[in-house]
XYZ file of C-alpha atoms in Angstrom:
783
model
C 0.000 0.000 0.000
C 1.197 3.555 -0.788
C 0.242 6.750 1.080
C 0.571 10.469 0.358
C 2.000 12.554 1.770
C 4.796 10.048 2.333
C 6.841 12.247 4.736
C 6.092 13.527 8.292
C 3.916 16.678 8.291
C 3.817 19.682 10.641
C 0.578 21.680 11.114
C -0.899 24.424 13.262
C -4.260 24.140 15.003
C -6.953 24.656 12.341
C -4.782 23.545 9.418
C -6.170 20.775 7.222
C -4.632 17.925 5.257
C -5.965 15.333 2.787
C -4.443 11.866 3.067
C -4.585 9.429 0.133
C -3.849 5.709 0.552
C -3.715 3.369 -2.486
C -3.845 -0.439 -2.611
C -2.067 -2.277 -5.405
C -2.135 -5.913 -6.562
C -5.373 -6.696 -4.719
C -8.837 -7.209 -6.191
C -10.473 -5.080 -3.464
C -9.047 -1.575 -3.188
C -11.329 -0.118 -0.485
C -9.550 1.971 2.202
C -10.585 3.441 5.568
C -8.682 6.100 7.478
C -7.866 6.305 11.227
C -6.080 8.722 13.592
C -4.052 7.478 16.539
C -5.185 10.533 18.560
C -8.353 12.233 17.280
C -8.003 14.978 19.938
C -4.759 16.059 18.267
C -5.731 15.321 14.625
C -9.091 13.916 13.571
C -9.654 12.374 10.121
C -12.734 11.485 8.077
C -12.717 7.694 7.805
C -13.984 7.712 4.194
C -12.365 10.768 2.562
C -9.086 11.036 4.484
C -9.705 14.762 5.159
C -7.823 15.591 8.416
C -8.010 18.672 10.723
C -5.480 19.713 13.386
C -7.299 20.140 16.750
C -4.601 20.696 19.419
C -0.815 20.633 19.830
C 0.721 17.169 19.927
C 1.491 14.229 17.616
C -0.694 11.611 15.925
C -0.281 8.906 13.319
C -2.725 8.915 10.400
C -3.235 5.540 8.762
C -4.877 4.234 5.589
C -6.082 0.644 6.192
C -7.417 -1.991 3.774
C -11.174 -2.381 4.240
C -10.934 -6.215 4.038
C -7.516 -6.925 5.566
C -6.334 -4.663 8.425
C -2.845 -6.148 8.086
C -2.481 -4.106 4.932
C -1.956 -0.429 5.884
C 0.285 2.607 5.545
C 0.666 5.607 7.868
C 2.279 8.992 8.300
C 3.146 11.039 11.392
C 1.567 14.475 11.909
C 2.832 17.011 14.445
C 0.543 19.862 15.533
C 2.620 22.847 16.698
C 1.536 25.497 19.204
C 0.819 28.983 17.816
C 3.754 31.347 17.462
C 3.676 34.650 19.373
C 1.478 37.201 17.540
C 0.669 40.863 18.284
C -0.948 43.856 16.554
C -0.470 47.534 17.521
C -1.867 50.720 15.886
C 1.108 53.060 15.572
C -0.415 56.087 13.772
C -3.430 57.614 11.996
C -2.690 60.080 9.167
C -4.123 61.630 6.056
C -2.712 60.350 2.715
C -0.342 63.330 2.776
C 1.004 62.342 6.192
C -0.810 64.779 8.540
C -1.987 63.410 11.875
C -5.721 62.596 12.197
C -7.845 63.191 15.292
C -10.214 60.195 15.687
C -12.874 62.524 17.114
C -13.200 64.402 13.806
C -12.565 62.135 10.840
C -13.421 62.792 7.183
C -12.357 61.558 3.770
C -9.467 59.046 3.704
C -7.444 57.926 6.729
C -4.274 55.811 6.643
C -3.951 53.457 9.623
C -0.467 51.989 10.222
C 0.058 48.890 12.365
C 3.072 47.122 13.826
C 2.443 43.471 12.984
C 4.066 40.454 14.662
C 2.310 37.924 12.424
C 3.483 34.633 13.949
C 1.597 31.892 12.134
C -1.329 34.194 11.175
C -2.803 33.818 7.700
C -4.133 37.365 7.251
C -4.716 40.813 8.759
C -8.259 42.246 8.662
C -9.080 45.944 9.266
C -12.766 46.867 9.691
C -14.572 50.166 10.176
C -17.823 49.268 11.840
C -18.724 45.989 10.168
C -17.223 46.857 6.768
C -13.929 45.213 5.791
C -11.654 48.041 4.622
C -8.295 46.252 4.217
C -6.915 42.745 4.101
C -3.269 41.643 4.070
C -2.279 38.006 3.409
C 0.655 36.170 5.098
C 2.409 32.927 4.242
C 4.168 30.882 6.896
C 5.270 27.224 6.700
C 4.796 25.221 9.864
C 8.067 24.477 11.619
C 9.977 27.434 10.149
C 11.155 30.390 12.289
C 8.636 33.131 13.050
C 8.665 36.091 10.609
C 10.150 39.402 11.708
C 7.720 42.163 12.861
C 6.628 44.483 10.025
C 4.761 47.753 9.387
C 1.478 47.431 7.465
C -0.601 50.436 6.302
C -4.298 50.425 5.464
C -6.086 53.173 3.469
C -9.631 53.735 4.786
C -12.080 55.797 2.688
C -14.629 56.973 5.256
C -16.497 58.971 2.576
C -16.877 56.055 0.180
C -20.215 55.276 -1.471
C -21.897 52.868 -3.883
C -21.504 54.362 -7.357
C -24.702 52.732 -8.622
C -27.015 53.944 -5.879
C -24.984 56.885 -4.435
C -25.644 55.488 -0.913
C -22.676 56.216 1.395
C -20.964 53.370 3.196
C -21.107 55.259 6.505
C -23.383 57.985 7.838
C -21.690 60.528 10.050
C -21.352 59.333 13.626
C -19.395 56.887 15.762
C -17.775 53.781 14.214
C -15.197 51.455 15.806
C -11.927 50.767 13.967
C -10.997 47.138 14.530
C -7.880 45.236 13.413
C -7.156 41.540 14.028
C -4.821 38.754 12.979
C -6.586 35.590 11.791
C -4.831 32.218 12.024
C -5.488 28.775 10.567
C -9.074 27.677 10.796
C -10.138 31.375 10.897
C -9.040 31.613 14.537
C -8.295 35.124 15.889
C -4.688 35.207 17.115
C -4.319 38.900 18.079
C -6.332 42.113 18.016
C -5.273 45.774 18.208
C -6.900 48.018 20.768
C -10.122 49.369 19.250
C -10.278 53.055 18.204
C -13.568 54.898 17.707
C -13.897 57.262 14.735
C -16.340 60.170 14.889
C -17.127 60.674 11.168
C -17.825 64.206 9.984
C -17.891 63.942 6.169
C -19.447 66.915 4.339
C -22.199 66.306 1.776
C -21.124 66.255 -1.873
C -22.466 65.759 -5.377
C -21.389 62.702 -7.342
C -21.594 63.489 -11.073
C -21.500 61.180 -14.081
C -20.874 62.763 -17.500
C -21.232 60.556 -20.558
C -20.819 61.554 -24.177
C -22.765 60.385 -27.194
C -19.378 59.516 -28.678
C -15.839 59.270 -27.367
C -12.476 58.671 -28.979
C -8.808 58.640 -28.062
C -6.357 61.091 -29.623
C -2.830 60.305 -30.770
C -1.421 60.846 -27.257
C -3.900 58.454 -25.644
C -6.223 61.119 -24.170
C -9.989 60.537 -24.292
C -12.253 63.153 -25.896
C -16.054 63.358 -25.915
C -18.313 64.367 -28.766
C -22.004 64.716 -29.593
C -24.593 65.324 -26.845
C -23.392 65.243 -23.236
C -25.578 63.579 -20.569
C -25.061 64.631 -16.934
C -26.415 62.694 -13.939
C -26.060 64.150 -10.438
C -26.300 62.015 -7.288
C -26.213 63.798 -3.915
C -23.983 61.993 -1.394
C -25.436 62.881 2.017
C -23.849 61.658 5.233
C -26.702 62.939 7.446
C -29.821 60.790 7.679
C -32.149 63.769 8.118
C -30.966 65.690 5.056
C -32.256 65.556 1.451
C -31.657 67.576 -1.754
C -34.714 68.931 -3.515
C -33.104 70.886 -6.406
C -29.850 70.869 -8.389
C -28.689 73.801 -10.492
C -26.287 73.452 -13.448
C -24.137 76.209 -14.924
C -21.901 75.884 -17.982
C -19.793 78.685 -19.484
C -18.802 78.054 -23.117
C -15.339 79.100 -24.383
C -16.949 82.118 -26.107
C -18.246 83.351 -22.710
C -21.883 82.373 -23.310
C -23.478 80.988 -20.114
C -26.034 78.166 -20.065
C -28.032 77.212 -16.956
C -30.534 74.497 -16.108
C -32.203 73.037 -13.025
C -33.752 69.720 -12.008
C -36.173 69.140 -9.118
C -36.552 65.374 -9.032
C -34.062 62.638 -8.337
C -32.248 61.314 -10.205
C -31.153 64.772 -11.310
C -30.421 64.643 -15.051
C -29.234 67.300 -17.517
C -28.201 67.375 -21.171
C -25.902 69.634 -23.196
C -26.912 69.504 -26.855
C -24.257 69.223 -29.542
C -26.538 71.060 -31.965
C -27.208 73.980 -29.604
C -25.221 74.519 -26.396
C -22.067 72.735 -27.630
C -22.304 73.722 -31.306
C -18.813 74.532 -32.582
C -17.230 74.031 -29.151
C -13.746 72.582 -28.833
C -12.655 72.679 -25.203
C -9.872 70.637 -23.621
C -10.922 71.682 -20.078
C -14.726 71.561 -20.237
C -16.223 71.865 -16.708
C -19.756 72.141 -15.338
C -20.624 73.945 -12.064
C -23.303 72.326 -9.876
C -25.103 73.646 -6.806
C -28.022 72.286 -4.814
C -30.801 73.312 -2.404
C -31.876 71.187 0.577
C -35.388 70.144 1.499
C -36.757 72.773 3.858
C -34.379 75.401 2.513
C -30.710 76.104 2.797
C -27.795 75.496 0.493
C -26.824 71.941 -0.258
C -23.495 70.681 -1.589
C -21.922 72.233 -4.692
C -18.960 71.340 -6.848
C -17.282 71.793 -10.185
C -16.797 68.653 -12.281
C -13.375 67.393 -13.267
C -12.191 68.822 -16.613
C -12.914 66.741 -19.687
C -11.975 67.104 -23.346
C -14.816 67.941 -25.727
C -14.641 68.394 -29.502
C -17.681 69.514 -31.481
C -15.861 71.293 -34.317
C -15.212 69.684 -37.731
C -11.594 69.548 -38.863
C -10.155 71.917 -41.428
C -10.032 69.991 -44.722
C -7.130 69.755 -47.113
C -7.774 70.209 -50.811
C -8.694 68.059 -53.810
C -6.313 68.105 -56.770
C -8.405 67.887 -59.948
C -8.016 65.030 -62.440
C -9.804 64.927 -65.761
C -9.719 61.118 -65.840
C -9.453 58.344 -63.315
C -8.597 54.716 -64.037
C -9.552 51.388 -62.535
C -6.698 51.464 -60.001
C -6.816 55.200 -59.277
C -7.127 55.681 -55.501
C -9.128 58.826 -54.823
C -7.150 59.420 -51.649
C -4.159 60.112 -53.914
C -6.003 63.154 -55.283
C -6.524 64.524 -51.751
C -3.773 66.799 -50.466
C -3.411 67.206 -46.688
C -2.007 70.688 -47.223
C -3.986 73.021 -44.906
C -5.630 70.124 -43.045
C -5.872 70.438 -39.270
C -7.964 69.787 -36.170
C -7.889 71.528 -32.784
C -9.517 68.667 -30.914
C -9.303 64.900 -30.974
C -7.668 64.806 -34.432
C -7.175 61.505 -36.282
C -8.693 62.958 -39.419
C -10.158 60.543 -41.992
C -11.560 61.159 -45.461
C -14.351 59.446 -47.415
C -15.054 60.089 -51.072
C -18.405 60.189 -52.862
C -18.992 60.445 -56.605
C -22.147 61.044 -58.604
C -24.053 63.351 -60.926
C -22.295 66.728 -61.141
C -25.724 68.411 -60.732
C -26.052 67.152 -57.123
C -25.174 69.369 -54.177
C -22.394 68.214 -51.872
C -24.933 67.114 -49.226
C -27.009 65.222 -51.811
C -23.854 63.628 -53.204
C -23.188 62.029 -49.800
C -26.822 60.900 -49.543
C -27.377 59.731 -53.135
C -23.948 59.278 -54.693
C -21.563 56.318 -54.517
C -19.024 55.825 -51.765
C -15.798 55.221 -53.673
C -12.216 54.262 -52.990
C -10.886 53.496 -56.477
C -11.985 54.239 -60.007
C -13.213 50.652 -60.461
C -16.041 51.445 -57.998
C -17.681 53.429 -60.831
C -18.865 52.574 -64.331
C -16.807 53.600 -67.338
C -17.996 56.943 -68.683
C -17.053 59.937 -70.763
C -15.318 63.120 -69.706
C -17.062 65.115 -66.938
C -19.610 62.393 -66.136
C -18.922 62.465 -62.375
C -18.074 64.939 -59.618
C -16.105 64.057 -56.487
C -16.982 65.185 -52.960
C -14.824 64.472 -49.891
C -16.254 64.155 -46.392
C -13.503 65.019 -43.910
C -14.121 63.858 -40.315
C -12.240 63.672 -37.051
C -12.296 60.641 -34.763
C -15.514 61.896 -33.094
C -17.278 62.081 -36.442
C -17.315 65.839 -36.613
C -17.408 66.269 -40.388
C -17.193 68.867 -43.128
C -17.702 68.514 -46.887
C -15.135 69.435 -49.511
C -16.491 69.935 -53.018
C -14.201 68.547 -55.694
C -13.712 68.158 -59.407
C -15.536 66.677 -62.403
C -13.982 63.707 -64.137
C -14.484 60.784 -66.505
C -13.799 57.110 -65.802
C -11.636 54.945 -68.062
C -11.448 51.338 -66.844
C -9.730 49.813 -69.892
C -5.935 49.596 -69.826
C -3.984 50.734 -72.879
C -2.026 48.354 -75.077
C 1.454 48.260 -76.486
C 0.480 46.975 -79.913
C 3.893 46.597 -81.470
C 7.586 47.322 -81.116
C 9.789 47.847 -84.135
C 12.623 45.678 -82.797
C 12.270 41.946 -82.007
C 13.335 40.422 -78.725
C 16.866 39.010 -78.388
C 18.182 41.132 -81.215
C 21.945 41.448 -81.551
C 23.450 44.832 -82.467
C 20.237 46.750 -83.239
C 20.696 49.464 -85.814
C 17.912 51.808 -84.686
C 16.142 53.047 -81.568
C 13.182 51.237 -80.063
C 9.797 52.635 -81.099
C 6.491 51.573 -79.543
C 3.061 51.725 -81.105
C 0.397 52.168 -78.407
C -3.397 52.346 -78.366
C -6.046 53.561 -75.910
C -9.784 53.646 -76.493
C -11.008 56.417 -74.178
C -8.903 58.780 -72.090
C -5.936 58.867 -74.474
C -2.267 59.307 -73.704
C -0.145 62.030 -72.135
C 2.810 63.246 -74.131
C 5.126 60.891 -72.250
C 3.038 57.740 -72.111
C 5.667 55.070 -71.424
C 7.323 54.066 -68.179
C 10.612 52.464 -69.139
C 13.351 50.679 -67.225
C 16.629 49.668 -68.837
C 18.834 47.190 -66.990
C 22.363 46.638 -68.212
C 24.431 43.448 -67.879
C 28.053 43.085 -68.919
C 31.380 41.953 -67.532
C 32.480 45.446 -66.459
C 31.238 46.146 -62.913
C 31.969 49.866 -63.260
C 28.944 50.290 -65.544
C 25.674 51.044 -63.738
C 23.167 48.227 -63.821
C 20.047 50.403 -63.702
C 19.555 53.092 -66.351
C 23.257 53.587 -67.128
C 24.790 56.534 -68.937
C 26.325 55.126 -72.142
C 27.384 56.817 -75.360
C 26.248 60.140 -73.823
C 22.730 58.657 -73.503
C 21.063 58.638 -70.109
C 19.089 55.431 -70.484
C 15.779 55.334 -68.591
C 15.695 53.843 -65.089
C 17.007 54.831 -61.656
C 17.787 53.012 -58.430
C 15.394 53.755 -55.561
C 15.710 51.884 -52.264
C 17.437 48.968 -53.958
C 14.901 48.696 -56.796
C 15.216 49.797 -60.414
C 12.261 52.084 -61.170
C 11.231 53.583 -64.478
C 11.363 56.970 -66.144
C 8.625 58.319 -68.393
C 9.287 58.758 -72.096
C 7.513 59.203 -75.377
C 7.127 56.507 -78.029
C 10.834 56.476 -79.045
C 13.418 55.039 -76.646
C 17.163 55.286 -77.325
C 19.174 52.086 -77.819
C 23.006 51.971 -77.589
C 24.976 50.996 -80.656
C 28.575 50.446 -79.556
C 28.800 49.910 -75.785
C 28.959 46.162 -75.230
C 26.509 44.317 -73.008
C 22.947 43.129 -72.672
C 20.229 45.802 -72.387
C 16.844 44.682 -71.090
C 14.028 47.168 -71.758
C 10.797 46.877 -69.736
C 7.984 49.064 -71.091
C 4.614 49.850 -69.531
C 2.163 52.183 -71.262
C -0.185 54.310 -69.154
C -3.108 56.430 -70.273
C -4.357 59.753 -68.889
C -6.527 57.836 -66.410
C -3.493 56.059 -64.969
C -4.402 52.624 -66.329
C -1.294 50.600 -67.076
C -0.678 48.036 -69.768
C 0.938 44.668 -69.224
C 4.733 45.042 -69.231
C 6.535 44.248 -72.482
C 10.212 43.298 -72.446
C 12.917 43.399 -75.058
C 16.517 42.335 -74.501
C 19.168 43.523 -76.936
C 22.804 42.542 -77.201
C 25.447 45.016 -78.273
C 28.662 43.191 -79.160
C 30.889 44.333 -82.038
C 34.004 42.448 -80.959
C 34.358 38.854 -82.199
C 35.497 36.170 -79.743
C 38.962 34.659 -79.528
C 39.714 31.002 -80.329
C 42.950 29.661 -78.860
C 45.327 26.975 -79.997
C 43.647 23.727 -81.015
C 45.004 20.485 -79.568
C 43.998 16.947 -80.550
C 45.123 13.367 -79.999
C 48.582 12.638 -81.349
C 47.342 9.547 -83.238
C 43.829 8.784 -84.458
C 42.033 5.872 -86.162
C 39.567 6.490 -89.015
C 36.015 5.674 -87.972
C 36.793 6.021 -84.254
C 36.403 9.014 -81.903
C 39.224 11.409 -81.058
C 39.511 14.239 -78.503
C 39.887 17.953 -79.161
C 40.662 20.789 -76.701
C 40.400 24.501 -77.484
C 40.314 27.589 -75.183
C 37.948 30.431 -76.172
C 36.811 33.770 -74.771
C 34.638 36.831 -75.537
C 34.266 40.356 -74.161
C 30.538 39.843 -73.390
C 29.376 36.257 -73.684
C 30.824 33.221 -75.369
C 28.000 31.105 -76.836
C 29.553 27.952 -78.256
C 32.569 26.309 -79.843
C 32.248 24.152 -82.951
C 34.789 21.590 -84.165
C 34.969 20.845 -87.924
C 37.048 18.568 -90.092
C 38.135 20.375 -93.280
C 38.495 18.597 -96.678
C 40.316 20.000 -99.731
C 41.422 18.677 -103.101
C 45.062 17.616 -103.485
C 46.175 21.029 -104.717
C 44.602 22.769 -101.716
C 43.691 25.911 -103.641
C 39.937 25.597 -103.001
C 38.636 26.751 -99.645
C 37.549 23.212 -98.883
C 34.452 21.832 -97.143
C 34.327 22.138 -93.331
C 32.050 19.491 -91.779
C 31.020 19.414 -88.070
C 30.376 15.747 -87.314
C 29.121 16.636 -83.824
C 26.857 19.477 -82.645
C 28.546 22.612 -81.401
C 29.520 22.614 -77.689
C 27.499 25.179 -75.732
C 29.492 27.383 -73.365
C 27.212 30.189 -72.227
C 23.461 30.570 -72.634
C 22.846 33.799 -74.559
C 20.307 36.207 -73.089
C 20.126 34.540 -69.679
C 21.035 36.262 -66.385
C 24.609 34.931 -66.196
C 27.611 35.901 -68.303
C 30.131 33.351 -69.551
C 33.124 35.158 -70.988
C 35.448 32.184 -71.466
C 36.045 28.461 -71.125
C 38.251 25.617 -72.285
C 36.117 23.337 -74.426
C 36.746 19.595 -74.671
C 34.909 17.696 -77.399
C 34.894 14.189 -78.886
C 34.300 13.742 -82.633
C 34.479 10.793 -85.033
C 37.565 10.917 -87.234
C 36.430 10.876 -90.897
C 39.391 10.426 -93.269
C 37.734 11.185 -96.649
C 34.715 13.067 -97.965
C 33.074 12.115 -101.275
C 31.175 14.998 -102.831
C 28.206 14.275 -105.102
C 27.550 17.156 -107.452
C 24.763 16.408 -109.929
C 25.047 13.429 -112.281
C 28.743 13.774 -112.992
C 31.612 11.851 -111.435
C 32.028 12.023 -107.687
C 35.062 13.662 -106.154
C 36.702 12.187 -103.061
C 38.999 14.456 -101.013
C 41.243 13.766 -98.038
C 40.947 15.405 -94.596
C 43.196 18.427 -94.544
C 42.887 20.094 -91.151
C 40.923 20.519 -87.928
C 39.189 23.871 -87.391
C 37.692 25.130 -84.090
C 35.318 28.081 -84.349
C 34.187 30.123 -81.339
C 30.831 31.926 -81.572
C 29.688 34.693 -79.264
C 26.100 35.555 -78.345
C 25.936 38.127 -81.148
C 26.782 35.496 -83.775
C 30.297 36.826 -84.343
C 32.965 34.136 -84.650
C 36.653 33.451 -84.888
C 38.536 30.281 -85.781
C 41.818 28.578 -85.188
C 43.053 25.460 -86.986
C 45.709 22.819 -87.092
C 46.881 20.762 -90.076
C 46.216 17.013 -89.920
C 49.001 15.127 -91.640
C 48.498 11.540 -92.862
C 51.018 10.351 -90.272
C 48.392 10.958 -87.570
C 46.024 8.402 -89.067
C 48.450 5.787 -90.363
C 49.827 7.426 -93.524
C 47.066 6.287 -95.907
C 46.676 9.004 -98.590
C 44.486 7.045 -100.996
C 41.420 8.960 -102.280
C 39.671 6.316 -104.326
C 35.928 6.652 -103.989
C 34.993 4.399 -101.035
C 31.443 4.127 -102.439
C 32.009 2.795 -106.041
C 28.887 0.688 -106.163
C 26.360 3.320 -105.084
C 24.502 5.956 -106.985
C 24.604 9.639 -106.142
C 23.082 10.373 -102.693
C 20.286 12.928 -102.694
C 18.273 14.834 -100.101
C 14.709 16.221 -100.306
C 12.435 18.279 -98.003
C 8.658 18.132 -97.602
C 8.139 21.922 -97.532
C 9.917 25.070 -98.666
C 8.924 27.452 -95.813
C 8.919 27.070 -92.013
C 7.674 29.538 -89.365
C 9.968 30.059 -86.352
C 8.261 32.822 -84.286
C 4.858 34.547 -84.026
C 3.307 31.665 -85.955
C -0.424 31.644 -86.666
C -3.017 29.053 -87.577
C -1.690 26.534 -90.081
C 1.833 27.956 -90.319
C 4.278 24.998 -90.644
C 6.768 24.977 -87.760
C 8.935 22.023 -88.768
C 10.331 20.263 -91.832
C 10.911 16.589 -92.702
C 14.241 15.861 -94.431
C 14.648 12.665 -96.456
C 18.071 11.308 -97.545
C 18.174 8.644 -100.235
C 21.074 6.412 -101.331
C 21.050 3.614 -103.964
C 23.355 0.630 -104.368
C 23.542 -2.946 -105.502
C 21.404 -5.398 -103.655
C 23.017 -7.279 -100.814
C 25.972 -4.917 -100.317
C 24.964 -4.035 -96.698
C 24.053 -0.737 -95.149
C 26.090 2.130 -96.569
C 26.454 4.281 -93.393
C 27.219 3.791 -89.724
C 25.695 7.203 -89.071
C 24.128 9.969 -91.204
C 24.224 13.686 -90.338
C 21.937 16.495 -91.497
C 22.979 20.126 -92.013
C 21.651 23.487 -93.059
C 23.979 25.365 -95.430
C 24.126 29.150 -95.270
C 24.468 31.270 -98.424
C 28.152 31.629 -97.557
C 28.585 27.829 -97.624
C 28.809 27.274 -93.843
C 27.362 23.942 -92.658
C 25.448 23.934 -89.342
C 24.749 20.572 -87.703
C 20.994 19.838 -87.332
C 20.965 16.263 -86.042
C 21.938 12.656 -86.742
C 20.448 9.205 -87.309
C 22.046 5.796 -86.780
C 22.697 3.862 -90.007
C 20.275 1.184 -88.838
C 17.396 3.654 -88.963
C 17.090 3.475 -92.754
C 14.142 1.868 -94.468
C 15.297 -0.467 -97.292
C 13.505 -1.097 -100.582
C 14.777 -3.677 -103.098
C 13.913 -3.324 -106.799
C 15.539 -5.551 -109.321
C 19.221 -5.748 -108.584
C 19.404 -2.505 -106.550
C 18.566 -1.423 -102.989
C 17.294 1.970 -101.894
C 18.175 3.233 -98.372
C 15.867 5.997 -97.120
C 16.510 8.073 -93.967
C 13.839 10.449 -92.602
C 14.709 13.185 -90.119
C 12.223 15.677 -88.564
C 13.774 19.073 -87.835
C 12.303 21.747 -85.533
C 14.262 25.000 -86.038
C 15.218 27.240 -83.086
C 12.882 30.121 -82.286
C 13.506 33.210 -84.371
C 15.752 31.646 -87.045
C 15.288 33.450 -90.371
C 16.792 33.192 -93.850
C 17.156 30.718 -96.738
C 19.293 27.641 -96.171
C 20.244 24.641 -98.287
C 19.750 21.194 -96.780
C 22.684 18.730 -96.960
C 23.133 15.156 -95.723
C 26.500 13.504 -95.008
C 26.752 9.781 -94.339
C 29.783 8.295 -92.587
C 30.861 4.661 -92.933
C 32.278 2.579 -90.126
C 35.741 2.959 -91.705
C 35.711 6.729 -91.428
C 34.751 7.687 -94.984
C 31.935 10.139 -95.763
C 29.524 10.675 -98.675
C 27.798 14.091 -99.020
C 24.744 15.061 -101.016
C 25.132 17.912 -103.465
C 26.331 21.198 -101.965
C 25.418 23.222 -105.042
C 22.046 21.674 -105.862
C 20.811 21.328 -102.278
C 17.061 21.871 -101.673
C 16.328 25.233 -100.025
C 14.097 25.909 -97.000
C 13.096 29.451 -96.075
C 12.739 30.073 -92.311
C 10.611 33.091 -91.403
C 9.071 34.807 -88.377
C 5.888 36.820 -88.340
């Protein structure tokens, strides 16, 4: 069995204790409680609630209800009371002046010397009314607390604020103080003092306002009608008030009086009459009274209060001919000249309606508005604005405003003369804008230009370049716009990216969706460093190439090409990229890549057989390796190294490796392809078909076939590749036809006419090209 508390306990007479005994591991858990000495400590046999009765010791036990051998107990010691005493040392006013008990009024402070002992509290009573109470805490067995001074404030003139009945009538009342111990036993009492109360009659006044509000400094002001209730506080049982007189002097010197002859005595000061236009931070009311049977009763002047019955001085409305959907009318209100001599906290509401309405009718019949979208779209001068300016107490004045029209439709930027992601623009940016109602101001565009290049000395936001102050300025860490007309300057020679963000706004303040254009100015071609490749290579197998490259703004890619010339070497040769170009930077993104060392792996193709029409084919040997670096503006530079036959085993034979096959040819399924701004049925891709014929049973001609677009200058750009196994084969007679089909989706914005060329490469590193001069042409366009 377990019992709590589980340690010996000390108590004083009157203290109580609850004992809890718990049985475990038995089916019956009933417990009864017993005290070894009920005269010292008695205990309830069912609940275990114990009370100390006299000094001494006793054992409290919890016993099993079915087996008295199962029990648990604790020892309780009841201590005798500690010495306690209480002495009145002085009676004073709150300011410290001595008080004569034979003539007491208002508030008295009684100070006692308290030797608390084991007392729980001090009680101070005047008559039978408890005036003060002080609590003490003392743990049984600990040393007695030191004597202390305790003061009690006694309001002898107190009264019930609901009924105005005083707590004490004038006369004799005993002042009693006592220390109360455990069990509410008195332990000590101070000698009794008798007060002879002589409190003068007074008037208790309640003033309430129809409205109240707090000003910015936390002070409360009243507004509207004031209600005044007067309650006579009479400390003589044979006295009564039959009349109360009220007197109020307004700040302008005008005096208002009133009287009331029946309790409760009530008065009112009207905001529309007595208090009209009054703002008074020390408003007071004088009250006097007349007793039943004649004679003057109590009189007083109320505490000052703050009253504001004057509307604030309004600011002014700044006229606008048009407002837009997002126009906030508060932005057309200027606080210049605004003020309030009272509660302050001025607020403004706006009403709009028929210009023929008066200001008062506008508030009653018009529309309460905050933004232009609260009204219907309308023509010029369809509405008039009125502002109601109020302080925190709802003192209001009306401010007549301006006539205006409402345009809720944002303008549009219909077109820009320069496309996005344009390199080296040759003219300024010009916007074509449209608005259907309010029209445009002279400067109708808000423009921000942000500059990005590798030179940190150049401003990012709205830089000054080429003696042009580009629009945009830094404000609190943000790049904000400047207003311009339809033409915006664009740099021509200062390198870097320039991102233009344009927003059109109409006369109503409606704003279009932002339109962005990013231009690249870069007149300096990149640099391609020394090309390095494997010392020895095997035709048909891959080899490694390394080339460093850099650019003053952004390096875009590096392309590796094998170059083929006739034996004499006088012709410029054919440069073929057998792998796609290696990207370095991503043009027009947020990061600049000015240089890198590119490593690429390409198949080594020893010979190239050119098919030009129906005549004999011409097979040429690889001559050199060329690496070309391209920057984001499309400018390029190359470096090359000669490839001597020793690198690939010394074989200089140029016999046609494809003697049994007919001339390879390439066709396209359409002549035009849209790459940007496409509409409806505009084709956005092209299918390329490469066809090769040979004798039946000779095997597949290519290990891999590559597709290219050929620029007017003869430059081949790699489009994509197919494995040699992806050909469809058709046998007819003693010949086989190998057909490769490749679907090409051009990059966005590509424009111009390009020839389409296919180059197949055998597993032994020999290549066959379709005609370079009679290649089919595809025109890429953007709308």
